[in-house]
């Protein structure tokens, strides 16, 4: 469905100088700065896949999405979406895609939502029957009947985002691009957005590309992630695989009868490990070991603690994808 081949985007902008004097100087200077925002990326995404497109701020995510949606033309390389080059055939491409940019709305500010939907129906040539069916479906999952007659400018963020998603789905696009669709949303609205995305993917095999800093969105919706860093693809694979590769750490929390007696035990000596491999945290009644699973195992830890005191409860946590990704953003792959 999506084919990206050695795609790059370089921005050239006038050099900026600091301060007011600098601004004046900038007016008369011809100096330019180049920024390679996307650097030779390639991947393929099949019909019906839901892919998380992640990376730190400024990594080049939005720029790539803008090229895939036809807003920007690559400096080199190319991409096709459903066999069409998006930036060369913007109109044909528009009929195939739906886009939600969480940072700004695609809706008309001064129109009631109901009218916006009617206009979109005409723009995208949706039949009466399809329109009715889809509106009912979207209304069911996203629930916007309470504000369907309000003008867009009066909607709350959560209401507007639901409306934005509905608007992007009205013409049943083959590909849905979501750039931070749940930013600033409360948990309930976030969940209904996710449910809606899941529904349309299951029902219509809609291909979804999701960019977000909220990795729980990704875990909930995507099996595959593409990580981009300084414009380059540094990981393309499943979440399960990256957890296997990098999820070397594990946490276990033991709720104990007597936390005081544990003060006397030196676990680093007992297990012959350093602070690199084991981090210990305590609170009033529990002790947490965060450890490298290559050098320590859970049964060791439990039996060692039980030598000193009774254990009332045990909680084991696998490495969170958030932790892994944080590490990757910081130190590379
Ligand atoms: N129109 C532009 N002109 C010049 N530089 C730009 C332009 N758009 C983006 N950039 C630069 O390209 C780089 C990538 O930006 P992009 O918006 O793609 O990042 P992002 O991954 O979406 O980040 P974020 O998570 O912050 O949204 C940044 O350094 C940005 O400053
Ligand atoms: Mg962005």
GROMACS .gro file of C-alpha atoms and ligand atoms in nm:
model
  365
    1UNK     CA    1   0.000   0.000   0.000
    2UNK     CA    2   0.282   0.239   0.088
    3UNK     CA    3   0.620   0.216  -0.075
    4UNK     CA    4   0.898   0.451   0.035
    5UNK     CA    5   1.227   0.434  -0.147
    6UNK     CA    6   1.541   0.626  -0.048
    7UNK     CA    7   1.331   0.927   0.036
    8UNK     CA    8   1.505   1.242   0.167
    9UNK     CA    9   1.398   1.595   0.243
   10UNK     CA   10   1.634   1.884   0.287
   11UNK     CA   11   1.510   2.221   0.405
   12UNK     CA   12   1.706   2.528   0.312
   13UNK     CA   13   1.622   2.834   0.517
   14UNK     CA   14   1.783   3.176   0.568
   15UNK     CA   15   2.038   3.184   0.845
   16UNK     CA   16   1.910   3.352   1.158
   17UNK     CA   17   2.123   3.572   1.382
   18UNK     CA   18   2.046   3.627   1.747
   19UNK     CA   19   1.884   3.943   1.881
   20UNK     CA   20   1.721   4.242   1.717
   21UNK     CA   21   2.039   4.352   1.541
   22UNK     CA   22   2.071   3.998   1.421
   23UNK     CA   23   1.723   4.008   1.271
   24UNK     CA   24   1.820   4.318   1.070
   25UNK     CA   25   2.145   4.158   0.965
   26UNK     CA   26   1.950   3.850   0.856
   27UNK     CA   27   1.747   4.064   0.616
   28UNK     CA   28   2.057   4.154   0.419
   29UNK     CA   29   2.242   3.829   0.442
   30UNK     CA   30   2.229   3.558   0.183
   31UNK     CA   31   2.361   3.292   0.411
   32UNK     CA   32   2.155   2.975   0.419
   33UNK     CA   33   2.135   2.681   0.653
   34UNK     CA   34   2.059   2.334   0.531
   35UNK     CA   35   1.870   2.084   0.735
   36UNK     CA   36   1.842   1.725   0.625
   37UNK     CA   37   1.513   1.649   0.800
   38UNK     CA   38   1.460   1.310   0.636
   39UNK     CA   39   1.767   1.116   0.531
   40UNK     CA   40   1.731   0.831   0.284
   41UNK     CA   41   1.447   0.632   0.436
   42UNK     CA   42   1.295   0.319   0.280
   43UNK     CA   43   1.014   0.089   0.389
   44UNK     CA   44   0.700  -0.082   0.268
   45UNK     CA   45   0.369  -0.098   0.446
   46UNK     CA   46   0.110  -0.356   0.345
   47UNK     CA   47  -0.264  -0.306   0.320
   48UNK     CA   48  -0.428  -0.335   0.660
   49UNK     CA   49  -0.110  -0.285   0.863
   50UNK     CA   50  -0.107  -0.046   1.157
   51UNK     CA   51   0.241   0.093   1.198
   52UNK     CA   52   0.372   0.315   1.477
   53UNK     CA   53   0.604   0.582   1.341
   54UNK     CA   54   0.804   0.709   1.634
   55UNK     CA   55   1.109   0.918   1.716
   56UNK     CA   56   1.216   1.204   1.940
   57UNK     CA   57   1.120   1.567   1.875
   58UNK     CA   58   1.256   1.690   1.544
   59UNK     CA   59   1.343   1.338   1.424
   60UNK     CA   60   1.162   1.392   1.094
   61UNK     CA   61   0.830   1.218   1.151
   62UNK     CA   62   0.595   1.494   1.046
   63UNK     CA   63   0.815   1.575   0.747
   64UNK     CA   64   0.794   1.214   0.625
   65UNK     CA   65   0.419   1.210   0.673
   66UNK     CA   66   0.387   1.534   0.481
   67UNK     CA   67   0.566   1.372   0.188
   68UNK     CA   68   0.349   1.061   0.206
   69UNK     CA   69   0.036   1.275   0.211
   70UNK     CA   70   0.157   1.491  -0.078
   71UNK     CA   71   0.199   1.817   0.114
   72UNK     CA   72   0.576   1.819   0.055
   73UNK     CA   73   0.788   1.691  -0.235
   74UNK     CA   74   1.097   1.488  -0.146
   75UNK     CA   75   1.437   1.636  -0.233
   76UNK     CA   76   1.536   1.291  -0.358
   77UNK     CA   77   1.396   0.942  -0.365
   78UNK     CA   78   1.026   0.873  -0.397
   79UNK     CA   79   0.719   0.722  -0.244
   80UNK     CA   80   0.396   0.577  -0.374
   81UNK     CA   81   0.071   0.531  -0.189
   82UNK     CA   82  -0.171   0.284  -0.342
   83UNK     CA   83   0.037   0.307  -0.662
   84UNK     CA   84   0.012   0.686  -0.679
   85UNK     CA   85   0.291   0.938  -0.626
   86UNK     CA   86   0.117   1.160  -0.370
   87UNK     CA   87   0.298   1.491  -0.432
   88UNK     CA   88   0.247   1.460  -0.810
   89UNK     CA   89  -0.120   1.362  -0.796
   90UNK     CA   90  -0.247   1.539  -0.493
   91UNK     CA   91  -0.613   1.523  -0.586
   92UNK     CA   92  -0.626   1.153  -0.667
   93UNK     CA   93  -0.422   1.084  -0.358
   94UNK     CA   94  -0.655   1.291  -0.141
   95UNK     CA   95  -0.942   1.057  -0.222
   96UNK     CA   96  -0.738   0.765  -0.089
   97UNK     CA   97  -0.619   0.907   0.239
   98UNK     CA   98  -0.744   1.049   0.564
   99UNK     CA   99  -0.524   1.271   0.778
  100UNK     CA  100  -0.542   1.385   1.138
  101UNK     CA  101  -0.284   1.628   1.270
  102UNK     CA  102  -0.341   1.649   1.643
  103UNK     CA  103  -0.171   1.988   1.659
  104UNK     CA  104  -0.421   2.161   1.434
  105UNK     CA  105  -0.765   2.097   1.301
  106UNK     CA  106  -0.863   2.023   0.944
  107UNK     CA  107  -1.216   2.140   1.012
  108UNK     CA  108  -1.369   2.472   0.918
  109UNK     CA  109  -1.353   2.689   1.223
  110UNK     CA  110  -1.678   2.880   1.171
  111UNK     CA  111  -1.910   2.603   1.059
  112UNK     CA  112  -2.124   2.374   1.269
  113UNK     CA  113  -1.989   2.023   1.267
  114UNK     CA  114  -2.298   1.886   1.091
  115UNK     CA  115  -2.240   2.120   0.797
  116UNK     CA  116  -1.874   2.033   0.785
  117UNK     CA  117  -1.964   1.669   0.748
  118UNK     CA  118  -2.216   1.749   0.473
  119UNK     CA  119  -1.956   1.947   0.281
  120UNK     CA  120  -1.702   1.669   0.314
  121UNK     CA  121  -1.964   1.427   0.185
  122UNK     CA  122  -1.990   1.636  -0.133
  123UNK     CA  123  -1.616   1.695  -0.164
  124UNK     CA  124  -1.544   1.325  -0.147
  125UNK     CA  125  -1.850   1.218  -0.342
  126UNK     CA  126  -1.984   0.989  -0.074
  127UNK     CA  127  -2.324   0.838  -0.159
  128UNK     CA  128  -2.620   0.907   0.070
  129UNK     CA  129  -2.630   0.547   0.173
  130UNK     CA  130  -2.260   0.525   0.260
  131UNK     CA  131  -2.275   0.857   0.437
  132UNK     CA  132  -2.559   0.745   0.659
  133UNK     CA  133  -2.397   0.413   0.736
  134UNK     CA  134  -2.060   0.565   0.816
  135UNK     CA  135  -2.198   0.850   1.024
  136UNK     CA  136  -2.390   0.601   1.234
  137UNK     CA  137  -2.084   0.388   1.279
  138UNK     CA  138  -1.861   0.683   1.369
  139UNK     CA  139  -2.125   0.830   1.597
  140UNK     CA  140  -2.142   0.496   1.776
  141UNK     CA  141  -1.772   0.474   1.844
  142UNK     CA  142  -1.680   0.839   1.881
  143UNK     CA  143  -2.007   0.979   2.014
  144UNK     CA  144  -2.049   1.334   1.887
  145UNK     CA  145  -2.427   1.378   1.889
  146UNK     CA  146  -2.410   1.623   2.179
  147UNK     CA  147  -2.207   1.874   1.983
  148UNK     CA  148  -2.293   1.797   1.622
  149UNK     CA  149  -2.465   2.137   1.582
  150UNK     CA  150  -2.195   2.341   1.757
  151UNK     CA  151  -1.947   2.543   1.556
  152UNK     CA  152  -1.602   2.397   1.552
  153UNK     CA  153  -1.449   2.696   1.732
  154UNK     CA  154  -1.660   2.626   2.040
  155UNK     CA  155  -1.561   2.261   2.072
  156UNK     CA  156  -1.334   2.140   2.347
  157UNK     CA  157  -1.008   1.974   2.245
  158UNK     CA  158  -1.143   1.624   2.301
  159UNK     CA  159  -1.463   1.697   2.108
  160UNK     CA  160  -1.267   1.852   1.823
  161UNK     CA  161  -1.028   1.559   1.798
  162UNK     CA  162  -1.315   1.314   1.776
  163UNK     CA  163  -1.471   1.530   1.506
  164UNK     CA  164  -1.138   1.550   1.324
  165UNK     CA  165  -1.103   1.174   1.323
  166UNK     CA  166  -1.461   1.129   1.201
  167UNK     CA  167  -1.398   1.382   0.924
  168UNK     CA  168  -1.086   1.195   0.817
  169UNK     CA  169  -1.278   0.868   0.799
  170UNK     CA  170  -1.595   0.987   0.629
  171UNK     CA  171  -1.484   0.885   0.278
  172UNK     CA  172  -1.348   0.552   0.400
  173UNK     CA  173  -0.985   0.619   0.304
  174UNK     CA  174  -0.747   0.335   0.224
  175UNK     CA  175  -0.474   0.493   0.433
  176UNK     CA  176  -0.512   0.688   0.754
  177UNK     CA  177  -0.228   0.910   0.874
  178UNK     CA  178  -0.244   1.011   1.236
  179UNK     CA  179   0.011   1.261   1.362
  180UNK     CA  180  -0.022   1.280   1.743
  181UNK     CA  181  -0.397   1.215   1.740
  182UNK     CA  182  -0.434   1.174   2.115
  183UNK     CA  183  -0.223   1.467   2.232
  184UNK     CA  184  -0.382   1.635   2.532
  185UNK     CA  185  -0.681   1.402   2.548
  186UNK     CA  186  -0.826   1.260   2.866
  187UNK     CA  187  -0.822   0.883   2.914
  188UNK     CA  188  -1.183   0.829   2.813
  189UNK     CA  189  -1.159   1.022   2.488
  190UNK     CA  190  -0.821   0.867   2.419
  191UNK     CA  191  -0.977   0.528   2.452
  192UNK     CA  192  -1.266   0.606   2.220
  193UNK     CA  193  -1.018   0.736   1.960
  194UNK     CA  194  -0.824   0.411   1.985
  195UNK     CA  195  -1.140   0.201   1.962
  196UNK     CA  196  -1.247   0.391   1.652
  197UNK     CA  197  -0.910   0.334   1.486
  198UNK     CA  198  -0.918  -0.037   1.574
  199UNK     CA  199  -1.273  -0.070   1.443
  200UNK     CA  200  -1.210   0.082   1.104
  201UNK     CA  201  -0.890  -0.117   1.064
  202UNK     CA  202  -1.071  -0.442   1.138
  203UNK     CA  203  -1.376  -0.354   0.934
  204UNK     CA  204  -1.217  -0.204   0.622
  205UNK     CA  205  -0.851  -0.315   0.637
  206UNK     CA  206  -0.755   0.050   0.653
  207UNK     CA  207  -0.380   0.097   0.660
  208UNK     CA  208  -0.280   0.317   0.953
  209UNK     CA  209   0.036   0.514   1.018
  210UNK     CA  210   0.042   0.649   1.368
  211UNK     CA  211   0.285   0.905   1.502
  212UNK     CA  212   0.272   0.971   1.872
  213UNK     CA  213   0.482   1.030   2.179
  214UNK     CA  214   0.234   0.827   2.380
  215UNK     CA  215   0.371   0.476   2.346
  216UNK     CA  216   0.064   0.324   2.506
  217UNK     CA  217  -0.121   0.427   2.187
  218UNK     CA  218   0.134   0.230   1.992
  219UNK     CA  219   0.123  -0.073   2.219
  220UNK     CA  220  -0.253  -0.074   2.201
  221UNK     CA  221  -0.275  -0.047   1.824
  222UNK     CA  222   0.041  -0.147   1.642
  223UNK     CA  223   0.245  -0.461   1.610
  224UNK     CA  224   0.509  -0.299   1.401
  225UNK     CA  225   0.707   0.015   1.475
  226UNK     CA  226   0.944   0.222   1.269
  227UNK     CA  227   1.181   0.434   1.476
  228UNK     CA  228   1.331   0.736   1.311
  229UNK     CA  229   1.622   0.933   1.449
  230UNK     CA  230   1.787   1.237   1.290
  231UNK     CA  231   1.599   1.160   0.972
  232UNK     CA  232   1.711   0.798   0.946
  233UNK     CA  233   1.521   0.477   1.006
  234UNK     CA  234   1.702   0.309   1.295
  235UNK     CA  235   1.454   0.031   1.367
  236UNK     CA  236   1.180  -0.133   1.165
  237UNK     CA  237   1.023  -0.441   1.320
  238UNK     CA  238   0.781  -0.571   1.576
  239UNK     CA  239   0.740  -0.438   1.928
  240UNK     CA  240   0.787  -0.793   2.056
  241UNK     CA  241   1.123  -0.816   1.884
  242UNK     CA  242   1.253  -0.488   2.022
  243UNK     CA  243   1.148  -0.596   2.369
  244UNK     CA  244   1.347  -0.913   2.320
  245UNK     CA  245   1.652  -0.730   2.195
  246UNK     CA  246   1.656  -0.446   2.443
  247UNK     CA  247   1.426  -0.553   2.721
  248UNK     CA  248   1.704  -0.699   2.925
  249UNK     CA  249   1.577  -0.541   3.239
  250UNK     CA  250   1.302  -0.661   3.453
  251UNK     CA  251   1.145  -0.539   3.776
  252UNK     CA  252   1.014  -0.730   4.070
  253UNK     CA  253   0.844  -0.573   4.368
  254UNK     CA  254   0.806  -0.770   4.690
  255UNK     CA  255   0.563  -0.663   4.954
  256UNK     CA  256   0.726  -0.777   5.279
  257UNK     CA  257   0.631  -0.816   5.641
  258UNK     CA  258   0.933  -0.642   5.786
  259UNK     CA  259   1.110  -0.393   5.565
  260UNK     CA  260   1.352  -0.285   5.842
  261UNK     CA  261   1.542  -0.613   5.853
  262UNK     CA  262   1.619  -0.582   5.484
  263UNK     CA  263   1.829  -0.275   5.559
  264UNK     CA  264   2.094  -0.505   5.692
  265UNK     CA  265   2.128  -0.714   5.376
  266UNK     CA  266   2.375  -0.610   5.110
  267UNK     CA  267   2.225  -0.752   4.792
  268UNK     CA  268   2.510  -0.636   4.572
  269UNK     CA  269   2.750  -0.854   4.770
  270UNK     CA  270   2.504  -1.139   4.800
  271UNK     CA  271   2.449  -1.158   4.424
  272UNK     CA  272   2.799  -1.045   4.322
  273UNK     CA  273   2.661  -0.771   4.099
  274UNK     CA  274   2.723  -0.400   4.055
  275UNK     CA  275   2.489  -0.103   4.039
  276UNK     CA  276   2.484  -0.132   3.661
  277UNK     CA  277   2.303  -0.462   3.687
  278UNK     CA  278   2.081  -0.403   3.984
  279UNK     CA  279   1.889  -0.103   4.111
  280UNK     CA  280   1.709  -0.134   4.442
  281UNK     CA  281   1.425   0.085   4.565
  282UNK     CA  282   1.238   0.067   4.892
  283UNK     CA  283   0.927   0.220   5.037
  284UNK     CA  284   0.737   0.164   5.361
  285UNK     CA  285   0.649  -0.198   5.304
  286UNK     CA  286   0.798  -0.307   4.975
  287UNK     CA  287   1.130  -0.349   4.802
  288UNK     CA  288   1.180  -0.328   4.426
  289UNK     CA  289   1.464  -0.486   4.233
  290UNK     CA  290   1.524  -0.365   3.881
  291UNK     CA  291   1.775  -0.600   3.732
  292UNK     CA  292   1.949  -0.729   3.424
  293UNK     CA  293   1.787  -1.060   3.347
  294UNK     CA  294   2.112  -1.192   3.199
  295UNK     CA  295   2.284  -1.191   3.535
  296UNK     CA  296   2.007  -1.238   3.788
  297UNK     CA  297   1.687  -1.432   3.802
  298UNK     CA  298   1.368  -1.387   3.992
  299UNK     CA  299   1.389  -1.700   4.205
  300UNK     CA  300   1.730  -1.590   4.339
  301UNK     CA  301   1.589  -1.261   4.449
  302UNK     CA  302   1.277  -1.403   4.607
  303UNK     CA  303   1.458  -1.669   4.804
  304UNK     CA  304   1.719  -1.419   4.924
  305UNK     CA  305   1.453  -1.183   5.053
  306UNK     CA  306   1.265  -1.470   5.216
  307UNK     CA  307   1.572  -1.557   5.418
  308UNK     CA  308   1.514  -1.235   5.611
  309UNK     CA  309   1.140  -1.182   5.617
  310UNK     CA  310   0.804  -1.312   5.496
  311UNK     CA  311   0.686  -1.202   5.152
  312UNK     CA  312   0.322  -1.104   5.129
  313UNK     CA  313   0.286  -1.018   4.764
  314UNK     CA  314   0.493  -1.025   4.448
  315UNK     CA  315   0.461  -0.810   4.139
  316UNK     CA  316   0.675  -0.880   3.835
  317UNK     CA  317   0.703  -0.627   3.556
  318UNK     CA  318   0.840  -0.682   3.212
  319UNK     CA  319   1.038  -0.399   3.063
  320UNK     CA  320   0.809  -0.125   2.947
  321UNK     CA  321   0.841  -0.028   2.584
  322UNK     CA  322   0.861   0.332   2.706
  323UNK     CA  323   1.183   0.255   2.891
  324UNK     CA  324   1.338   0.087   2.588
  325UNK     CA  325   1.247   0.366   2.354
  326UNK     CA  326   1.374   0.626   2.600
  327UNK     CA  327   1.708   0.447   2.601
  328UNK     CA  328   1.714   0.428   2.223
  329UNK     CA  329   1.634   0.799   2.186
  330UNK     CA  330   1.914   0.877   2.429
  331UNK     CA  331   2.186   0.642   2.321
  332UNK     CA  332   2.087   0.516   1.975
  333UNK     CA  333   2.023   0.161   1.877
  334LIG     N1  334   0.952   2.399   0.678
  334LIG     C1  335   1.067   2.376   0.738
  334LIG     N2  336   1.176   2.453   0.717
  334LIG     C2  337   1.294   2.428   0.778
  334LIG     N3  338   1.313   2.327   0.865
  334LIG     C3  339   1.210   2.247   0.891
  334LIG     C4  340   1.080   2.265   0.831
  334LIG     N4  341   0.997   2.169   0.877
  334LIG     C5  342   1.069   2.093   0.962
  334LIG     N5  343   1.196   2.138   0.970
  334LIG     C6  344   1.304   2.079   1.051
  334LIG     O1  345   1.316   1.942   1.016
  334LIG     C7  346   1.340   1.863   1.131
  334LIG     C8  347   1.233   1.753   1.142
  334LIG     O2  348   1.109   1.812   1.173
  334LIG     P1  349   0.973   1.728   1.190
  334LIG     O3  350   0.864   1.826   1.210
  334LIG     O4  351   0.961   1.632   1.078
  334LIG     O5  352   1.002   1.649   1.325
  334LIG     P2  353   0.907   1.554   1.408
  334LIG     O6  354   0.975   1.421   1.411
  334LIG     O7  355   0.770   1.558   1.357
  334LIG     O8  356   0.917   1.615   1.553
  334LIG     P3  357   0.805   1.638   1.669
  334LIG     O9  358   0.802   1.513   1.748
  334LIG    O10  359   0.864   1.749   1.748
  334LIG    O11  360   0.674   1.671   1.603
  334LIG     C9  361   1.343   1.958   1.249
  334LIG    O12  362   1.477   1.989   1.278
  334LIG    C10  363   1.270   2.080   1.197
  334LIG    O13  364   1.319   2.197   1.258
  335LIG    MG1  365   0.583   1.627   1.433
   0.00000   0.00000   0.00000
